[in-house]
mmCIF file of C-alpha atoms in Angstrom:
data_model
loop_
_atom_site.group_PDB
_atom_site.id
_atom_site.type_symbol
_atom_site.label_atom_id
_atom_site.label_comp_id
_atom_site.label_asym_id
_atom_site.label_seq_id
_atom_site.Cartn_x
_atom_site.Cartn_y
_atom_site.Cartn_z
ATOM 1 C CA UNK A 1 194.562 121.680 200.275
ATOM 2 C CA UNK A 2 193.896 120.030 203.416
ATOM 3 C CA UNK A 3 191.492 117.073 203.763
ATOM 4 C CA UNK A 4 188.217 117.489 206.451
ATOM 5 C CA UNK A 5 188.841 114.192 208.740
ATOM 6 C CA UNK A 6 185.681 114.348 210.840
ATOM 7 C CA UNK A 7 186.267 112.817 214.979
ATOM 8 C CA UNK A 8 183.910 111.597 217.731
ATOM 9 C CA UNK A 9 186.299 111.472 221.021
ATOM 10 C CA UNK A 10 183.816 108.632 222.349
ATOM 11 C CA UNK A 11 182.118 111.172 225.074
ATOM 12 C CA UNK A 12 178.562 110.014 225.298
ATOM 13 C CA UNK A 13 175.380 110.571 227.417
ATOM 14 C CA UNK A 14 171.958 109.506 227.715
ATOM 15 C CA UNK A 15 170.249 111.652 225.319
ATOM 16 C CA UNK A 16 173.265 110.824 222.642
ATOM 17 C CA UNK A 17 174.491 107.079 223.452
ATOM 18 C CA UNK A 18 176.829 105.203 220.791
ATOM 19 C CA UNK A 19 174.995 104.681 217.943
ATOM 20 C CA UNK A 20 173.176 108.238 217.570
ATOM 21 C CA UNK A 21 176.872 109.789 217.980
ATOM 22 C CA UNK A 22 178.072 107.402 215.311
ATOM 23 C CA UNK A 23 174.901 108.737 213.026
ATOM 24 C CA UNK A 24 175.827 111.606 213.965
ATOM 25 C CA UNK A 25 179.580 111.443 212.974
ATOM 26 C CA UNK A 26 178.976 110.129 209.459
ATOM 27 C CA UNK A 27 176.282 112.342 208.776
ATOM 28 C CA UNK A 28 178.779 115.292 209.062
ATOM 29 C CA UNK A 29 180.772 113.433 206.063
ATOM 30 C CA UNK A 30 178.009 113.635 203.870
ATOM 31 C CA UNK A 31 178.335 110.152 202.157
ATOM 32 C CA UNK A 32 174.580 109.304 202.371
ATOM 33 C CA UNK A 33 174.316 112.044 198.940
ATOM 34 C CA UNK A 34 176.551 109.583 196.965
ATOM 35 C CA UNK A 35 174.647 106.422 197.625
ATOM 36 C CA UNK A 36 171.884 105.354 195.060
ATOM 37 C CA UNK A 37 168.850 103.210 195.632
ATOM 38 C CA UNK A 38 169.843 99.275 196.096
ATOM 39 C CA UNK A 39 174.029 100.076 195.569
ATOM 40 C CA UNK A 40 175.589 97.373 197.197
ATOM 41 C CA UNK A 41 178.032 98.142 199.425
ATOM 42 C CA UNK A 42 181.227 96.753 200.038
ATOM 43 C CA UNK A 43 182.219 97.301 203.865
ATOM 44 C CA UNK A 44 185.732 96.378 204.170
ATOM 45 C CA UNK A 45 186.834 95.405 207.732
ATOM 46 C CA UNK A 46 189.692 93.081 209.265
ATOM 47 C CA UNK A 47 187.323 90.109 211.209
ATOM 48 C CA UNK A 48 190.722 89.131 213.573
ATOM 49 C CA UNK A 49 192.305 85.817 213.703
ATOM 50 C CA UNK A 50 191.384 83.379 216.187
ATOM 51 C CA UNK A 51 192.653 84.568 219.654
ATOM 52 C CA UNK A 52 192.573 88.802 218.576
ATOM 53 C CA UNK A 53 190.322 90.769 221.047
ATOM 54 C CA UNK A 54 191.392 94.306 219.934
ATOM 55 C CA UNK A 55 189.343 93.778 216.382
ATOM 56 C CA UNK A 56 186.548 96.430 215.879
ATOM 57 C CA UNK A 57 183.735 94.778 217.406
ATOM 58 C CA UNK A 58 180.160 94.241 216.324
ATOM 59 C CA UNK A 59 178.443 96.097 218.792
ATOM 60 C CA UNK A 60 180.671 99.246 216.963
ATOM 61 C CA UNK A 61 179.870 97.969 213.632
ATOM 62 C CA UNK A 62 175.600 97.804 213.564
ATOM 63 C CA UNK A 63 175.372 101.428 213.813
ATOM 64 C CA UNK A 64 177.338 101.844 210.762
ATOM 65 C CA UNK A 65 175.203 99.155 208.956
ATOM 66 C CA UNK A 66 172.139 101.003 209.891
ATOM 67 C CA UNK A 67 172.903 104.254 208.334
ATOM 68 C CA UNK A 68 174.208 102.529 205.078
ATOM 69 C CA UNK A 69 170.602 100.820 204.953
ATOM 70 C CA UNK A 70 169.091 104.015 205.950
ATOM 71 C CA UNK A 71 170.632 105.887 203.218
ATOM 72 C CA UNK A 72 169.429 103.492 200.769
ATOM 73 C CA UNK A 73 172.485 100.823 200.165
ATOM 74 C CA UNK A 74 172.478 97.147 200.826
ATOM 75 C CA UNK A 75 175.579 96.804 202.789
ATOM 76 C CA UNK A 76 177.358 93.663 203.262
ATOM 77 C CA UNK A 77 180.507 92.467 205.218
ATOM 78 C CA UNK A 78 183.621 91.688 203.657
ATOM 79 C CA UNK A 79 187.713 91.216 203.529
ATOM 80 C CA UNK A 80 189.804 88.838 201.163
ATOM 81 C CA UNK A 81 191.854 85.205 202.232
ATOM 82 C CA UNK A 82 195.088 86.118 203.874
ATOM 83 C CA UNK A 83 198.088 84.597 201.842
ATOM 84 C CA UNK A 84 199.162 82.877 204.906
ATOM 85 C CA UNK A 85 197.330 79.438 206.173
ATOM 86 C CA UNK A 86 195.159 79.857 209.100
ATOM 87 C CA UNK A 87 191.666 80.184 209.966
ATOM 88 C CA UNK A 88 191.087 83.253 207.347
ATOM 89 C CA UNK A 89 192.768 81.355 204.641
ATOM 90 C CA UNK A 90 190.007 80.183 202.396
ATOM 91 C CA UNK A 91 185.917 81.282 202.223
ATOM 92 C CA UNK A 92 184.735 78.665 204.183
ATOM 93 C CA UNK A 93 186.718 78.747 207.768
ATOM 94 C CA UNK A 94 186.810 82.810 206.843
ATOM 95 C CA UNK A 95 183.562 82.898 207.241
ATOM 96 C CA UNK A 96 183.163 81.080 210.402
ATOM 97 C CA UNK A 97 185.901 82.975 212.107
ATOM 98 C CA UNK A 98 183.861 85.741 211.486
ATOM 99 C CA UNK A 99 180.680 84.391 213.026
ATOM 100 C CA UNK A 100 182.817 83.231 215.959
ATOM 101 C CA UNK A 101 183.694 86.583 216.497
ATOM 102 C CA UNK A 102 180.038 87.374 216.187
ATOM 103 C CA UNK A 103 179.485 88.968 212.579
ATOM 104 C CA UNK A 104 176.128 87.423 213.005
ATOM 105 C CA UNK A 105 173.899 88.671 209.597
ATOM 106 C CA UNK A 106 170.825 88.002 211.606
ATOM 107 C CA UNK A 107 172.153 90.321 214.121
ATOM 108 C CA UNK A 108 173.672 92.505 212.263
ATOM 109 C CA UNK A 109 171.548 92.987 209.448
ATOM 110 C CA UNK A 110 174.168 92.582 206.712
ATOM 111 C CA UNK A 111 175.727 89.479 205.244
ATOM 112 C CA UNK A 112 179.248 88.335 205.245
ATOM 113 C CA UNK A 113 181.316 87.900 202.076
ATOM 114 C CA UNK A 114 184.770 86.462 201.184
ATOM 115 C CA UNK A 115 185.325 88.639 198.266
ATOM 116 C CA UNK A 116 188.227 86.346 196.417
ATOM 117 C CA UNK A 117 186.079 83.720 196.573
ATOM 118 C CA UNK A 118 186.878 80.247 197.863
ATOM 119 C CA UNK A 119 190.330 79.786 197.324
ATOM 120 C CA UNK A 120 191.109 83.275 197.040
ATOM 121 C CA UNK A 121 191.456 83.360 193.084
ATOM 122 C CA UNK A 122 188.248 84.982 192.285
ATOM 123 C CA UNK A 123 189.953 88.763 191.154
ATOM 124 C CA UNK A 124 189.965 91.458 188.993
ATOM 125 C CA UNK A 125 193.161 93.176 186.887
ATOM 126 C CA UNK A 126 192.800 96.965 187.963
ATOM 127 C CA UNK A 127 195.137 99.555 186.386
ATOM 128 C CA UNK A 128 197.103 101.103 189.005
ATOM 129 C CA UNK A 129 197.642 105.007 187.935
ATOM 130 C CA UNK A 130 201.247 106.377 188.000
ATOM 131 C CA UNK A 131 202.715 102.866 189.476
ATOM 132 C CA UNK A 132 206.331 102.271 189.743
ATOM 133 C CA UNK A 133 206.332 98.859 190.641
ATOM 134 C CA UNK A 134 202.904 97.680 189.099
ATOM 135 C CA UNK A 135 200.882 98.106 186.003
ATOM 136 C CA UNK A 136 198.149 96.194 187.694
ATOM 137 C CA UNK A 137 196.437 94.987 190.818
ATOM 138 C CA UNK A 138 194.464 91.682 191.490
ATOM 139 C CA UNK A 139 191.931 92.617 193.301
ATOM 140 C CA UNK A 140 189.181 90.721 195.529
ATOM 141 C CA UNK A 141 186.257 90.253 192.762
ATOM 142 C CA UNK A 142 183.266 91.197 194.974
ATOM 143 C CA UNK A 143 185.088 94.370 196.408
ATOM 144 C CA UNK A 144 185.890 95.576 192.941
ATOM 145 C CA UNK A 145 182.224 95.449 191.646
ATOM 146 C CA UNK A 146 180.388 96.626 194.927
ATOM 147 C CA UNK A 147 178.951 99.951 194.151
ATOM 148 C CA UNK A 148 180.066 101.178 196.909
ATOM 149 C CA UNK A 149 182.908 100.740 199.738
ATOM 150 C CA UNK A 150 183.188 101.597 203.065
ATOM 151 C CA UNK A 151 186.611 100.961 205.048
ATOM 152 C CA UNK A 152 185.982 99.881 208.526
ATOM 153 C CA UNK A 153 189.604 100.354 210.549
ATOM 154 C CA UNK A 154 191.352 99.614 213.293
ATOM 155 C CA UNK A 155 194.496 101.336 214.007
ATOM 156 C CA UNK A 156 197.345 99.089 215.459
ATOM 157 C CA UNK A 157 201.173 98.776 215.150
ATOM 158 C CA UNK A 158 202.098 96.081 212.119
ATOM 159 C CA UNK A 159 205.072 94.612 212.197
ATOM 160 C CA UNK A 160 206.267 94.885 208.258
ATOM 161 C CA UNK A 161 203.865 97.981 207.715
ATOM 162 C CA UNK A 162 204.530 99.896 210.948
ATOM 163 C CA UNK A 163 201.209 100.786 211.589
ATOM 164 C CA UNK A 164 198.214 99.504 210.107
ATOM 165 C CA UNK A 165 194.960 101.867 208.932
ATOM 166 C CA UNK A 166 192.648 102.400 206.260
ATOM 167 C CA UNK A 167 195.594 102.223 203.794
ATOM 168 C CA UNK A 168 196.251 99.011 204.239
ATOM 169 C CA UNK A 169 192.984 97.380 204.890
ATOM 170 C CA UNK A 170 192.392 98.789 201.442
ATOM 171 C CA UNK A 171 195.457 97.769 199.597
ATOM 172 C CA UNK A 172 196.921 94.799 201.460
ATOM 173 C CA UNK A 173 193.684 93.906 203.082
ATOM 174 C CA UNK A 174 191.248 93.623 199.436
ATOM 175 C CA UNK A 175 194.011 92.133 197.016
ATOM 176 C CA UNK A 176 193.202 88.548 196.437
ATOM 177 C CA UNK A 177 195.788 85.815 197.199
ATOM 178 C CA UNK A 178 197.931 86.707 193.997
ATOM 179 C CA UNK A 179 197.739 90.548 194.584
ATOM 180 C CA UNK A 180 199.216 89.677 198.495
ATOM 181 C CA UNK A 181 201.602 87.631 196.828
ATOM 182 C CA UNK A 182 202.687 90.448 194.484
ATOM 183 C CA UNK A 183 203.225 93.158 197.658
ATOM 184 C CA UNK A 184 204.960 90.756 199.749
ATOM 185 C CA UNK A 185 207.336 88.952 197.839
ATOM 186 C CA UNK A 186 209.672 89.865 194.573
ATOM 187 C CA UNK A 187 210.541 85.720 194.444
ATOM 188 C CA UNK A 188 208.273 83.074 194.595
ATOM 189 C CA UNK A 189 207.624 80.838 197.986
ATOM 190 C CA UNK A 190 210.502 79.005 200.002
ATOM 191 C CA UNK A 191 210.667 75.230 199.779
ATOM 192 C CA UNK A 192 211.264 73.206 202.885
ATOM 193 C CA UNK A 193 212.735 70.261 201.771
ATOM 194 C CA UNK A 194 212.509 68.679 205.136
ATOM 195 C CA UNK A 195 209.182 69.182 205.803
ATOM 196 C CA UNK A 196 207.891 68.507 202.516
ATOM 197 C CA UNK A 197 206.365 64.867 202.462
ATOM 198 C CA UNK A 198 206.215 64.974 198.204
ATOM 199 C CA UNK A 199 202.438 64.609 198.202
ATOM 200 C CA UNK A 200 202.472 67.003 195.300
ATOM 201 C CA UNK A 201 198.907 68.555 196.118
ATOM 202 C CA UNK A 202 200.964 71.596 195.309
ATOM 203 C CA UNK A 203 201.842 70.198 191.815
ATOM 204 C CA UNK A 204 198.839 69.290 190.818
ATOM 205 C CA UNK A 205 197.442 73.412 192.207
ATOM 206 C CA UNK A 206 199.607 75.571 190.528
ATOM 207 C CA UNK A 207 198.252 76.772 186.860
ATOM 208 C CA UNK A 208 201.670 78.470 186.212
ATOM 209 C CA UNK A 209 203.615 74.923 186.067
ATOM 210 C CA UNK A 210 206.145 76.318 188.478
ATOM 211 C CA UNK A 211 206.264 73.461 190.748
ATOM 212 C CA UNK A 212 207.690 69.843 190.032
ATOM 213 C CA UNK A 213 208.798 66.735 192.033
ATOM 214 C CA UNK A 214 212.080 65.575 192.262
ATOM 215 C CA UNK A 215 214.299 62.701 193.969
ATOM 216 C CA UNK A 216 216.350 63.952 196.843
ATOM 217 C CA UNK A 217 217.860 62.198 199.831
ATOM 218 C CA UNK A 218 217.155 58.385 199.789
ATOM 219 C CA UNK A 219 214.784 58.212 197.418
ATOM 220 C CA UNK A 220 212.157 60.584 199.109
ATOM 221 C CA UNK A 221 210.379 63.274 196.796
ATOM 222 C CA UNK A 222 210.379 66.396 197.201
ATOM 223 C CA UNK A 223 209.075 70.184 195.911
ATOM 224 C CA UNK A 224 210.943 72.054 192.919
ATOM 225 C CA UNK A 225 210.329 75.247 192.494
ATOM 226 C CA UNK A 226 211.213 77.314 189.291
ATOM 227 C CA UNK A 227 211.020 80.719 189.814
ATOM 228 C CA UNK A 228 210.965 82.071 186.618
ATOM 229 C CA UNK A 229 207.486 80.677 185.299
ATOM 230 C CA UNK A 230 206.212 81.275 188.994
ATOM 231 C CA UNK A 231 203.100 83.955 188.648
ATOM 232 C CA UNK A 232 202.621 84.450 192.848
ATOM 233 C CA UNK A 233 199.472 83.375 192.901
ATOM 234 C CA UNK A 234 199.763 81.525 196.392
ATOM 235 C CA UNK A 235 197.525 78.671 195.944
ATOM 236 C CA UNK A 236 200.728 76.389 196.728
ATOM 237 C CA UNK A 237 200.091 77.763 200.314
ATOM 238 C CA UNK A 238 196.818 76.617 200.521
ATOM 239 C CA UNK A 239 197.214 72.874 198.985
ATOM 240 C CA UNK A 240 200.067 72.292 201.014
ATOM 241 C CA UNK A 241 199.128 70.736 204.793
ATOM 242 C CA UNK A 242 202.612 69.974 205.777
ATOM 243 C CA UNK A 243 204.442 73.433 205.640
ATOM 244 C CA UNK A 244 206.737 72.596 202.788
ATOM 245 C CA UNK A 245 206.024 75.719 201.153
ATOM 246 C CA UNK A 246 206.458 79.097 203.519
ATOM 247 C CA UNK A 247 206.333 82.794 202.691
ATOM 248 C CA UNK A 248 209.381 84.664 202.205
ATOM 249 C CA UNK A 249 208.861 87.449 204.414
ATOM 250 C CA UNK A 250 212.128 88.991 203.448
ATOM 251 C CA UNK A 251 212.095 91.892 201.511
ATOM 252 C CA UNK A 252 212.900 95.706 201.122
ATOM 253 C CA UNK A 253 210.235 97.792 204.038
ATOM 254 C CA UNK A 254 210.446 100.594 201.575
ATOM 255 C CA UNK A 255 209.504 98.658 198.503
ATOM 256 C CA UNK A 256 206.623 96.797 200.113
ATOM 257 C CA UNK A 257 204.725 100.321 201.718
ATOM 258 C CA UNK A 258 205.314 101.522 198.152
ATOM 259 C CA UNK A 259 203.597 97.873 196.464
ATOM 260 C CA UNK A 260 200.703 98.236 199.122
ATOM 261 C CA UNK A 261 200.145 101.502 198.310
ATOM 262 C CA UNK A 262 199.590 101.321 194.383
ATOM 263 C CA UNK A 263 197.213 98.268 195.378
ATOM 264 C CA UNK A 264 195.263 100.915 197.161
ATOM 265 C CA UNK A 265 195.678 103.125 194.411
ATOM 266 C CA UNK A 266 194.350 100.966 192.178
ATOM 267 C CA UNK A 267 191.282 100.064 193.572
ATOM 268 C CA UNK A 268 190.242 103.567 195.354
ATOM 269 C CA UNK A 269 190.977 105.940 191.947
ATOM 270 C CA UNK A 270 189.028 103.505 189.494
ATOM 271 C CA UNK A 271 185.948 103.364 191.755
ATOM 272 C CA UNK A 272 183.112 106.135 190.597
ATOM 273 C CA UNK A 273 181.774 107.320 193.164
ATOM 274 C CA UNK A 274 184.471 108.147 196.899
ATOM 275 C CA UNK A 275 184.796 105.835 199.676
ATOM 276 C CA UNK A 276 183.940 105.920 202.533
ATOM 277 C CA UNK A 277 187.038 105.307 205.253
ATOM 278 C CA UNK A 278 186.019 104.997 209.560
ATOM 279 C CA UNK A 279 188.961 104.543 211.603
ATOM 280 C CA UNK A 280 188.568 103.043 215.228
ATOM 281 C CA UNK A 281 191.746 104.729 217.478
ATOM 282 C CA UNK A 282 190.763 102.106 220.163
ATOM 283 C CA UNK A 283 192.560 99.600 221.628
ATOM 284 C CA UNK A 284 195.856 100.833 219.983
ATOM 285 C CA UNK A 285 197.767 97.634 219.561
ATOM 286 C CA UNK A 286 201.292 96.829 218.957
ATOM 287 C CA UNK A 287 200.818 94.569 216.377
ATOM 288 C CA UNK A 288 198.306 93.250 213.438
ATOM 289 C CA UNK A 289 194.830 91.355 213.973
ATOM 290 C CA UNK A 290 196.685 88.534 211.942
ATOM 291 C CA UNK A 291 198.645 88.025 214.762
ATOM 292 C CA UNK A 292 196.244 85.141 217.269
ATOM 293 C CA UNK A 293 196.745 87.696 220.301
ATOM 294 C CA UNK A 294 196.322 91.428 221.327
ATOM 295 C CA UNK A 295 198.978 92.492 223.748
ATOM 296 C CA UNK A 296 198.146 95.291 225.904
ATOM 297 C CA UNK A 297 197.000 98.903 223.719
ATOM 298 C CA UNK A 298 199.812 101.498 223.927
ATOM 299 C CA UNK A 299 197.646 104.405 224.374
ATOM 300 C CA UNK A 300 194.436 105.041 226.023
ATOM 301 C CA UNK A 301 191.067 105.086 223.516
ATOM 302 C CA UNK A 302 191.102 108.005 221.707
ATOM 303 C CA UNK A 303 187.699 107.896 219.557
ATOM 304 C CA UNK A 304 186.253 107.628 215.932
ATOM 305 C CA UNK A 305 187.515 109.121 212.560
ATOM 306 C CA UNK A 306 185.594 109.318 209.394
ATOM 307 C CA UNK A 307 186.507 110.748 206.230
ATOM 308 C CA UNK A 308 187.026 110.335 202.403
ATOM 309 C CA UNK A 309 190.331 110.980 202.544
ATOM 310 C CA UNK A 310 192.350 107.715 202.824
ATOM 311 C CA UNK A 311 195.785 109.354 203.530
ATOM 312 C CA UNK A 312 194.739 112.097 206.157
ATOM 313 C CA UNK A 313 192.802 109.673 208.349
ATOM 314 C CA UNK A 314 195.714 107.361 208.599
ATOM 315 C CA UNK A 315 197.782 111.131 209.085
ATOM 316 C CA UNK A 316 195.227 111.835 211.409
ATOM 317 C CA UNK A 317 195.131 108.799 213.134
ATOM 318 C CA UNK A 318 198.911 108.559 213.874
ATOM 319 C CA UNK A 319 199.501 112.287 214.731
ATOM 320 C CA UNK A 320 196.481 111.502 217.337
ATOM 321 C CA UNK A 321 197.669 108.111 218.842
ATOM 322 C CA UNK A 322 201.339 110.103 219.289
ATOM 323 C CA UNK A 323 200.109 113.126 221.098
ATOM 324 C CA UNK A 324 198.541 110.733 223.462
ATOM 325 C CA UNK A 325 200.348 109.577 226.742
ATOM 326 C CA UNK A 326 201.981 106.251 226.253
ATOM 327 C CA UNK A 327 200.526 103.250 228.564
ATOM 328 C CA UNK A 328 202.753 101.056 230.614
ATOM 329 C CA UNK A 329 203.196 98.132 230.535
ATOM 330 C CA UNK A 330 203.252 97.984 227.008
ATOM 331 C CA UNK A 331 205.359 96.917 224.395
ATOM 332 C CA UNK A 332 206.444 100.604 224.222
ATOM 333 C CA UNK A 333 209.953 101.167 225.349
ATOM 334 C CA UNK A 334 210.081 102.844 228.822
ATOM 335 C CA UNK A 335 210.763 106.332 229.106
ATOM 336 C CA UNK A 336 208.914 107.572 225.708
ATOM 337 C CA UNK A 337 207.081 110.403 226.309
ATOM 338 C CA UNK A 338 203.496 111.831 224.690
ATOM 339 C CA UNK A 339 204.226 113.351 221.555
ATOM 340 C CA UNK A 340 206.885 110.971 220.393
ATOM 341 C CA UNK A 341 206.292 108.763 217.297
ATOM 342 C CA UNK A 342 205.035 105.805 219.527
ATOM 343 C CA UNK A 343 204.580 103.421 216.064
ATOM 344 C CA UNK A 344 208.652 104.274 214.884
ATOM 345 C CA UNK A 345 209.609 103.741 218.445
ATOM 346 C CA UNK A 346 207.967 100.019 218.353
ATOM 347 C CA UNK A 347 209.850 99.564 214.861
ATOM 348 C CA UNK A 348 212.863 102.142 214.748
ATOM 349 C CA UNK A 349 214.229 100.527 210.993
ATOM 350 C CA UNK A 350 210.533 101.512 208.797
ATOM 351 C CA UNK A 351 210.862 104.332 206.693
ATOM 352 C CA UNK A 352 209.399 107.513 209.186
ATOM 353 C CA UNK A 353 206.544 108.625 206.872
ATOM 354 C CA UNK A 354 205.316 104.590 206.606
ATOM 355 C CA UNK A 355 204.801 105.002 203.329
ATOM 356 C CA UNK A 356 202.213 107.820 203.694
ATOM 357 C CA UNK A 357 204.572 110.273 201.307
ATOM 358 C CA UNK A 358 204.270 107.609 198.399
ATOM 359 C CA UNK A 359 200.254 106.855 198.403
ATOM 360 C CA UNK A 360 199.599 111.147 198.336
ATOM 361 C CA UNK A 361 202.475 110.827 195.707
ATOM 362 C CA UNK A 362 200.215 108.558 193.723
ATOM 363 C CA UNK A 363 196.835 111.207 194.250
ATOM 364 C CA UNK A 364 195.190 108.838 197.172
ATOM 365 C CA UNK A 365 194.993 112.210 199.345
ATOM 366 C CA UNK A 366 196.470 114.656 201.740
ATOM 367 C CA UNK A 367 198.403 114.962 204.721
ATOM 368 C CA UNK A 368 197.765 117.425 205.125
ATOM 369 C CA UNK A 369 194.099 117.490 207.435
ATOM 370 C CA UNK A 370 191.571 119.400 209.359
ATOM 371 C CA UNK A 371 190.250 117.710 212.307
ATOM 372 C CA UNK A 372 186.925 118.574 213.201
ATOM 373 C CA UNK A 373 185.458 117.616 216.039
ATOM 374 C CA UNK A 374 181.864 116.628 216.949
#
């Protein structure tokens, strides 16, 4: 059966301006009849690293906020520490990314929230249903318990995932550090001997035991790693300051889209009542908002999707971004033409459904869609 996947194409006038087309567009979706008096509500969006410009902005975001308030929630704004170390890696500088980029609670009427807590190990254990690599997923606490949750997206190019959507804001995007641990890796972190300075911050972090000093080269100390009692929890990443621990980034594309999608799984089929997923097809980047930089979009704006469905928006989303006509100069290769798989073109080795055919495998939804249009 095909999923409804609701679209605003981001023609506006006076009489019906940004925000009352946004009302407008998640009206039509009906999600103001499952939201109870006082249900906090979880609004999951990507803030972008330090130097991103293509991030959903603000401005986009308030309108949303409003009609959550309006239909009775307390919404607050909220994503998870990134396993890697940069300005998203703990609470604290998390948070003030995201004011720099002006996710201002006074001006937007709803608070932001790191939901893994300060150092990323506040989670829950979530069954994930019909998983082939996982029995469970360690999921950001304060996303797990919200009452509700609302997926604000931004669809871009990623370069491990192909393309990033609501999909993987949900299941890469909420795991704590562990749970981004567990999709990325099958081993446990690399160990740069060289640049290791046998501190042992690390040491002295890791609850599993899995890391130890020993002698090396003239007497200097460095990391041991023992990968059998590690548990991939990635505070090691975090304690270290002197990149003597880095991420293995090596590992089967297949496998991973397959990981990241039982994460969503997980936390999408044990919630109550649906979420909520609103997809921004604007500013069409090549790569992730993790990256520090947005290179130029490789399609024009397209507009806004909203739907419950989490698998026929991303559908939805693609199929719309490829019937587009490419932009130049991009990092597109010249001569593709609209209607050509612009995200497979940018990464010909991913797997061509990106992982979409496992996550409606595992019940998330349909690709099968009907667009309707405002």
């Amino acid at each position: 059966m095909a999923s409804q996947v609701y679209f605003w194409n981001l023609r506006a006038s006076m009489k019906a301006p940004y925000a009352e087309r946004i009302k407008k567009l998640l009206g039509r979706t009906g999600f103001a009849a499952h939201v109870a008096d006082g249900d906090l509500a979880a609004v999951k969006i990507h803030f972008g690293e330090r130097g991103v410009t293509g991030h959903v902005q603000p401005l986009m975001v308030r309108p949303i906020l409003d009609e959550l308030s309006r239909a009775g929630a307390r919404p607050f704004l909220t994503d998870a520490s990134t396993l890697y170390v940069g300005q998203r890696g703990e609470a604290v500088s998390h948070a003030m990314q995201a004011a720099r980029h002006g996710y201002d609670p006074l001006l937007l009427g709803a608070p932001v929230i790191i939901a893994d807590g300060l150092k990323g190990g506040s989670q829950v254990a979530l069954p994930v249903p019909g998983g082939k690599h996982f029995a469970e997923a360690y999921i950001a606490a304060d996303i797990a318990e919200a009452d509700l949750l609302v997926s604000i997206n931004h669809l871009k190019g990623h370069e491990l995932a192909g393309f990033g959507g609501a999909l993987k804001n949900i299941g890469m995007g909420a795991a704590s550090k562990q749970g981004k641990m567990l999709q990325h890796l099958t081993t446990g972190p690399l160990v740069d001997e060289a640049a290791c300075k046998g501190c042992g911050a690390c040491v002295g972090i890791c609850a599993a035991q899995a890391l130890a000093l020993a002698d090396g080269l003239a007497g200097k100390k460095h990391v041991l790693l023992n990968l059998d009692a590690c548990r991939g929890c990635g505070a090691c990443f975090l304690a270290c300051k002197n990149g003597g621990l880095t991420i293995n980034w090596q590992t089967d594309v297949q496998a991973f889209l397959e990981r990241m999608m039982e994460y969503a799984a997980a936390l999408l089929l044990s919630r109550r009542k649906p979420s909520l997923h609103i997809t921004f097809v604007t500013s069409v980047t090549p790569d992730c908002d993790c990256m520090g930089f947005s290179d130029s979009p490789i399609c024009p704006d397209i507009g806004v999707l909203a739907s419950f469905d989490p698998v026929a928006i991303d559908q939805a989303g693609i199929d719309l971004v490829n019937k587009a006509e490419p932009l130049w100069p991009s990092h597109l290769p010249a001569g593709l033409k609209a209607g050509q798989d612009k995200f497979l073109a940018l990464r010909p080795s991913l797997p061509p459904s990106m992982g979409l055919d496992y996550a409606e495998s595992l019940g998330l939804g349909s690709r099968k869609y009907e667009l309707i249009a405002l």
